[in-house]
Amino acid sequence: MNALVYSGPGAGNRSTQSALHALRSTLHPSIVHHVSTIDARTLIEEHREWQKTCCVLVMPGGADVPYCRDLGETGTRIIREWVEEKGGFYLGLCAGAYFGSARVEFEKGTELEVVGERRLRFYKGTARGSVYPGFCYQTESGALAAPVRFIDPKTGIDDVGNIGGHLSWRMCCDYVNGGPYWMCHHDTSQVLRIHSIKTNVDVLATYPEKNHAVSAMRVKVGNGNAVLCSSHPELDSERWLHGPMNAISDHVQRRVEESHPDVEHDWKYLQHVKEMVRVLDAHADRRRDLWRLLLAAGGLKSSIIWD
């Protein structure tokens, strides 16, 4: 089997690379032999080939408008049919989760607004965001380590992705930066005990601070699965955030030496990033289990490396 991460326009470089690294470090190489990227042209023109061996297609974070443009009606139909008819597994992270919903409402009423229908329609509802305010492209100013409650993947899901057994919930703080939330018709007072919100949709994780709005779900689509996740459990904070944090620290130090008028603002930004990274580092093991949950929900539990 092989795993693929979409790398066409709209896919953020860090999001693509972190997804590749997370897949390689989580899935048994003896079972999942290759983890690589796929662009829009290959996805469309060579779909008969890649679909023969692909066990998961990851649509990473970034921006979903270019996904719509470059994949178009043909590309989205190919993905949809692969999941629905051939039992494929689509994993949408942040932008990929917006893309997998029927409608997007992103930063509505602001200059960043993106509102419109989407063709994949794995989840036949609206993905709204940002779930936490303050999002800004290409910075960490709106990013945070947000509390997330999620199903324990070791006890709450079986080898083929069925949810049940000893269903228990765990907590972690995960990296969130512009991701969506879904206000599904479930009883938030019972969400810790009742995981199913529709006949084909299962809640995998919620945001406790947002009245248990859904942060991750698994949608049964014909013969396959679509897992949509608002946050970024695939992003290893030590590998992907320590370097930028140190670069920000060096920048602030230069501003101090120059007595720059923006130094106070930059200092606050640095403290924000440091605290976020500190919390994410402390929750590294639990964040990895949230990542494992997403893969297990797609039917890959037997392929996962468990510590």
Short mmCIF file of C-alpha atoms in Angstrom, two decimals:
data_model
loop_
_atom_site.label_atom_id
_atom_site.label_comp_id
_atom_site.label_asym_id
_atom_site.label_seq_id
_atom_site.Cartn_x
_atom_site.Cartn_y
_atom_site.Cartn_z
CA MET A 1 0.00 0.00 0.00
CA ASN A 2 0.99 3.63 -0.53
CA ALA A 3 -0.04 6.91 1.12
CA LEU A 4 -0.37 10.17 -0.81
CA VAL A 5 -0.34 13.83 0.24
CA TYR A 6 -1.73 16.40 -2.17
CA SER A 7 0.90 19.02 -3.09
CA GLY A 8 -0.82 21.15 -5.72
CA PRO A 9 -1.43 24.91 -5.43
CA GLY A 10 -3.04 25.78 -2.11
CA ALA A 11 -1.21 23.09 -0.15
CA GLY A 12 1.04 24.85 2.35
CA ASN A 13 4.64 23.68 2.23
CA ARG A 14 4.89 23.11 6.00
CA SER A 15 1.51 21.38 6.03
CA THR A 16 2.53 19.09 3.17
CA GLN A 17 5.91 18.23 4.67
CA SER A 18 4.53 17.68 8.17
CA ALA A 19 1.85 15.34 6.81
CA LEU A 20 4.49 13.35 4.93
CA HIS A 21 6.65 13.08 8.05
CA ALA A 22 3.71 12.15 10.28
CA LEU A 23 2.58 9.38 7.92
CA ARG A 24 6.10 7.96 7.60
CA SER A 25 6.63 7.95 11.35
CA THR A 26 3.20 6.51 12.20
CA LEU A 27 2.51 3.81 9.59
CA HIS A 28 4.44 0.52 9.44
CA PRO A 29 6.80 0.70 6.43
CA SER A 30 6.32 -3.04 5.92
CA ILE A 31 2.61 -2.38 5.30
CA VAL A 32 2.58 1.12 3.83
CA HIS A 33 5.60 0.97 1.57
CA HIS A 34 5.69 4.47 0.12
CA VAL A 35 4.56 7.90 1.32
CA SER A 36 4.77 10.58 -1.36
CA THR A 37 3.11 13.65 -2.83
CA ILE A 38 0.67 13.91 -5.72
CA ASP A 39 -0.19 17.00 -7.76
CA ALA A 40 -3.43 17.88 -9.52
CA ARG A 41 -2.33 16.69 -12.95
CA THR A 42 -1.23 13.27 -11.69
CA LEU A 43 -4.32 12.91 -9.52
CA ILE A 44 -6.53 13.48 -12.56
CA GLU A 45 -4.61 11.97 -15.45
CA GLU A 46 -3.19 8.92 -13.65
CA HIS A 47 -6.04 8.15 -11.28
CA ARG A 48 -6.38 4.54 -12.42
CA GLU A 49 -2.79 3.91 -11.35
CA TRP A 50 -2.58 5.64 -7.99
CA GLN A 51 -5.95 4.32 -6.87
CA LYS A 52 -4.74 0.71 -7.16
CA THR A 53 -2.41 1.03 -4.17
CA CYS A 54 -3.42 4.18 -2.24
CA CYS A 55 -4.60 3.56 1.33
CA VAL A 56 -5.08 7.25 2.22
CA LEU A 57 -5.16 10.55 0.35
CA VAL A 58 -4.32 13.50 2.59
CA MET A 59 -5.49 17.00 1.63
CA PRO A 60 -3.30 19.16 3.88
CA GLY A 61 -3.66 22.62 5.32
CA GLY A 62 -3.26 25.75 3.26
CA ALA A 63 -6.08 27.29 1.21
CA ASP A 64 -8.95 25.41 -0.36
CA VAL A 65 -9.82 27.90 -3.13
CA PRO A 66 -6.82 26.74 -5.23
CA TYR A 67 -7.89 23.14 -4.54
CA CYS A 68 -11.23 23.94 -6.14
CA ARG A 69 -9.61 25.71 -9.08
CA ASP A 70 -6.92 23.17 -9.96
CA LEU A 71 -8.85 19.98 -9.29
CA GLY A 72 -12.06 21.33 -10.73
CA GLU A 73 -15.12 19.21 -11.34
CA THR A 74 -13.09 16.33 -12.81
CA GLY A 75 -10.62 16.04 -9.93
CA THR A 76 -13.23 16.24 -7.22
CA ARG A 77 -15.37 13.65 -9.02
CA ILE A 78 -12.37 11.30 -9.20
CA ILE A 79 -11.72 11.67 -5.45
CA ARG A 80 -15.39 11.27 -4.58
CA GLU A 81 -15.83 8.13 -6.70
CA TRP A 82 -12.61 6.61 -5.34
CA VAL A 83 -13.93 6.97 -1.78
CA GLU A 84 -17.55 6.13 -2.44
CA GLU A 85 -17.20 3.29 -4.94
CA LYS A 86 -13.71 1.88 -4.39
CA GLY A 87 -13.46 2.18 -0.61
CA GLY A 88 -10.86 4.95 -0.53
CA PHE A 89 -9.88 6.98 2.52
CA TYR A 90 -9.82 10.78 2.27
CA LEU A 91 -8.18 12.66 5.16
CA GLY A 92 -8.78 16.42 5.09
CA LEU A 93 -6.77 18.61 7.46
CA CYS A 94 -7.81 22.24 8.02
CA ALA A 95 -8.09 23.50 4.39
CA GLY A 96 -8.67 19.89 3.33
CA ALA A 97 -11.51 19.70 5.85
CA TYR A 98 -13.14 22.84 4.46
CA PHE A 99 -12.73 21.33 0.97
CA GLY A 100 -14.45 18.10 2.06
CA SER A 101 -17.58 19.86 3.35
CA ALA A 102 -20.61 20.90 1.30
CA ARG A 103 -20.22 24.59 2.09
CA VAL A 104 -17.45 26.87 3.34
CA GLU A 105 -17.93 30.00 5.42
CA PHE A 106 -14.44 31.28 6.23
CA GLU A 107 -13.92 34.63 7.99
CA LYS A 108 -17.32 35.78 6.77
CA GLY A 109 -17.70 39.55 6.74
CA THR A 110 -13.95 40.27 6.71
CA GLU A 111 -11.44 40.98 3.95
CA LEU A 112 -10.37 37.32 4.15
CA GLU A 113 -13.91 36.07 3.45
CA VAL A 114 -14.30 32.85 1.50
CA VAL A 115 -17.91 31.68 1.17
CA GLY A 116 -19.31 29.15 -1.25
CA GLU A 117 -20.44 25.65 -2.11
CA ARG A 118 -17.99 22.76 -2.54
CA ARG A 119 -18.26 19.73 -4.81
CA LEU A 120 -16.85 16.91 -2.67
CA ARG A 121 -19.66 17.18 -0.11
CA PHE A 122 -18.43 14.36 2.11
CA TYR A 123 -20.02 16.17 5.01
CA LYS A 124 -23.28 17.63 3.76
CA GLY A 125 -23.14 20.68 5.98
CA THR A 126 -21.16 23.88 6.49
CA ALA A 127 -17.56 24.19 7.66
CA ARG A 128 -17.30 27.54 9.46
CA GLY A 129 -14.13 29.24 10.55
CA SER A 130 -11.91 30.31 11.90
CA VAL A 131 -12.98 28.46 15.00
CA TYR A 132 -10.76 30.80 17.06
CA PRO A 133 -10.49 34.49 16.06
CA GLY A 134 -7.38 36.30 14.89
CA PHE A 135 -6.31 34.22 11.89
CA CYS A 136 -3.63 35.84 9.71
CA TYR A 137 -1.98 34.18 6.72
CA GLN A 138 1.73 33.33 6.97
CA THR A 139 2.00 34.15 10.69
CA GLU A 140 1.37 32.50 14.06
CA SER A 141 -0.49 35.52 15.46
CA GLY A 142 -3.86 33.73 15.32
CA ALA A 143 -2.49 30.27 16.07
CA LEU A 144 -2.92 28.63 19.45
CA ALA A 145 -2.76 25.40 21.41
CA ALA A 146 -6.48 24.75 21.74
CA PRO A 147 -8.09 22.17 24.06
CA VAL A 148 -9.47 19.21 22.10
CA ARG A 149 -11.42 16.25 23.46
CA PHE A 150 -11.03 13.08 21.39
CA ILE A 151 -11.87 9.38 21.37
CA ASP A 152 -9.09 7.15 22.68
CA PRO A 153 -7.94 5.34 19.51
CA LYS A 154 -6.62 2.31 21.36
CA THR A 155 -9.88 1.34 23.04
CA GLY A 156 -12.65 3.14 21.15
CA ILE A 157 -12.07 1.94 17.60
CA ASP A 158 -11.38 -1.47 16.06
CA ASP A 159 -9.01 -2.55 13.29
CA VAL A 160 -11.43 -1.70 10.48
CA GLY A 161 -12.53 1.64 11.90
CA ASN A 162 -15.72 0.71 13.74
CA ILE A 163 -16.31 2.97 16.73
CA GLY A 164 -17.50 1.29 19.89
CA GLY A 165 -16.07 -1.14 22.39
CA HIS A 166 -14.74 0.67 25.45
CA LEU A 167 -15.48 4.23 24.31
CA SER A 168 -13.51 6.72 26.36
CA TRP A 169 -12.46 10.30 25.76
CA ARG A 170 -9.11 11.99 26.27
CA MET A 171 -7.87 15.57 26.28
CA CYS A 172 -5.01 17.34 24.57
CA CYS A 173 -4.10 20.79 23.34
CA ASP A 174 -3.57 20.83 19.58
CA TYR A 175 -2.27 23.35 17.05
CA VAL A 176 -5.11 25.36 15.51
CA ASN A 177 -4.64 28.12 12.94
CA GLY A 178 -7.67 29.06 10.87
CA GLY A 179 -9.36 25.66 11.01
CA PRO A 180 -13.13 25.15 10.81
CA TYR A 181 -15.74 23.85 13.19
CA TRP A 182 -19.01 22.06 12.53
CA MET A 183 -22.15 22.71 14.53
CA CYS A 184 -23.87 19.38 13.96
CA HIS A 185 -27.20 18.40 15.46
CA HIS A 186 -25.91 16.55 18.48
CA ASP A 187 -26.70 16.96 22.15
CA THR A 188 -23.61 18.68 23.55
CA SER A 189 -24.55 17.65 27.07
CA GLN A 190 -24.33 14.02 25.97
CA VAL A 191 -21.40 14.30 23.56
CA LEU A 192 -19.06 12.49 25.95
CA ARG A 193 -21.26 9.41 25.77
CA ILE A 194 -23.00 9.62 22.40
CA HIS A 195 -20.60 9.78 19.48
CA SER A 196 -22.96 9.40 16.50
CA ILE A 197 -24.60 12.59 15.21
CA LYS A 198 -26.03 11.20 11.97
CA THR A 199 -26.34 7.71 10.58
CA ASN A 200 -23.16 8.11 8.51
CA VAL A 201 -21.23 10.60 10.67
CA ASP A 202 -19.23 10.00 13.85
CA VAL A 203 -17.76 12.68 16.07
CA LEU A 204 -14.09 11.95 16.69
CA ALA A 205 -13.14 15.13 18.56
CA THR A 206 -14.68 18.34 19.87
CA TYR A 207 -13.68 21.80 21.11
CA PRO A 208 -14.78 22.01 24.78
CA GLU A 209 -14.27 25.79 24.83
CA LYS A 210 -16.66 26.15 21.88
CA ASN A 211 -19.66 24.32 23.35
CA HIS A 212 -18.25 21.05 22.04
CA ALA A 213 -18.38 22.14 18.42
CA VAL A 214 -17.01 19.30 16.30
CA SER A 215 -13.29 19.52 15.56
CA ALA A 216 -12.94 16.13 13.82
CA MET A 217 -15.40 13.71 12.28
CA ARG A 218 -15.51 10.49 10.28
CA VAL A 219 -18.08 10.31 7.47
CA LYS A 220 -19.02 6.95 5.97
CA VAL A 221 -19.24 7.56 2.23
CA GLY A 222 -20.44 4.52 0.34
CA ASN A 223 -17.69 1.92 0.61
CA GLY A 224 -15.12 4.34 1.97
CA ASN A 225 -14.35 6.93 4.63
CA ALA A 226 -13.72 10.65 4.81
CA VAL A 227 -12.11 12.02 7.96
CA LEU A 228 -12.20 15.79 8.37
CA CYS A 229 -10.10 17.49 11.05
CA SER A 230 -9.94 21.16 11.94
CA SER A 231 -6.69 21.07 13.92
CA HIS A 232 -3.17 19.88 13.08
CA PRO A 233 -2.15 16.83 15.16
CA GLU A 234 0.24 15.86 12.34
CA LEU A 235 2.38 18.94 13.05
CA ASP A 236 5.30 17.92 15.28
CA SER A 237 5.96 21.09 17.27
CA GLU A 238 9.62 20.29 17.95
CA ARG A 239 10.31 19.63 14.29
CA TRP A 240 8.20 22.38 12.69
CA LEU A 241 7.75 25.18 15.25
CA HIS A 242 10.99 25.44 17.21
CA GLY A 243 12.90 26.81 14.20
CA PRO A 244 10.40 29.60 13.44
CA MET A 245 10.20 30.42 17.16
CA ASN A 246 13.97 30.84 17.31
CA ALA A 247 13.91 32.99 14.17
CA ILE A 248 11.28 35.24 15.77
CA SER A 249 13.43 35.46 18.90
CA ASP A 250 16.46 36.54 16.85
CA HIS A 251 14.32 39.13 15.05
CA VAL A 252 13.08 40.57 18.33
CA GLN A 253 16.63 40.75 19.69
CA ARG A 254 17.68 42.79 16.67
CA ARG A 255 14.69 45.10 17.20
CA VAL A 256 15.74 45.60 20.83
CA GLU A 257 19.27 46.48 19.80
CA GLU A 258 17.91 48.95 17.23
CA SER A 259 15.40 50.45 19.71
CA HIS A 260 12.79 49.85 17.04
CA PRO A 261 9.36 51.42 17.74
CA ASP A 262 7.59 48.07 17.14
CA VAL A 263 9.68 46.14 19.63
CA GLU A 264 6.89 45.93 22.25
CA HIS A 265 4.47 44.44 19.69
CA ASP A 266 7.12 41.98 18.49
CA TRP A 267 7.96 41.01 22.08
CA LYS A 268 4.31 40.16 22.79
CA TYR A 269 4.16 38.11 19.59
CA LEU A 270 7.26 36.18 20.64
CA GLN A 271 5.78 35.43 24.08
CA HIS A 272 2.56 34.23 22.42
CA VAL A 273 4.48 31.83 20.18
CA LYS A 274 6.71 30.59 23.01
CA GLU A 275 3.73 29.78 25.23
CA MET A 276 1.93 28.01 22.38
CA VAL A 277 4.98 25.89 21.58
CA ARG A 278 5.53 25.11 25.27
CA VAL A 279 1.98 23.74 25.58
CA LEU A 280 2.19 21.79 22.32
CA ASP A 281 5.49 20.23 23.39
CA ALA A 282 3.93 19.19 26.70
CA HIS A 283 1.03 17.52 24.85
CA ALA A 284 3.16 15.83 22.18
CA ASP A 285 2.24 12.24 23.11
CA ARG A 286 -1.49 12.96 23.31
CA ARG A 287 -1.38 14.88 20.03
CA ARG A 288 0.20 11.84 18.39
CA ASP A 289 -2.69 9.74 19.67
CA LEU A 290 -5.15 12.21 18.13
CA TRP A 291 -3.27 11.77 14.83
CA ARG A 292 -3.47 8.00 15.23
CA LEU A 293 -7.22 8.31 15.83
CA LEU A 294 -7.70 10.02 12.45
CA LEU A 295 -5.85 7.21 10.67
CA ALA A 296 -7.61 4.48 12.66
CA ALA A 297 -11.00 5.98 11.84
CA GLY A 298 -10.17 5.52 8.18
CA GLY A 299 -9.51 1.82 8.69
CA LEU A 300 -5.72 1.89 9.12
CA LYS A 301 -5.45 0.89 12.81
CA SER A 302 -3.63 -2.36 12.01
CA SER A 303 -1.06 -0.37 10.00
CA ILE A 304 -0.23 2.05 12.83
CA ILE A 305 2.93 1.94 14.93
CA TRP A 306 1.85 2.06 18.57
CA ASP A 307 4.38 3.19 21.19
#
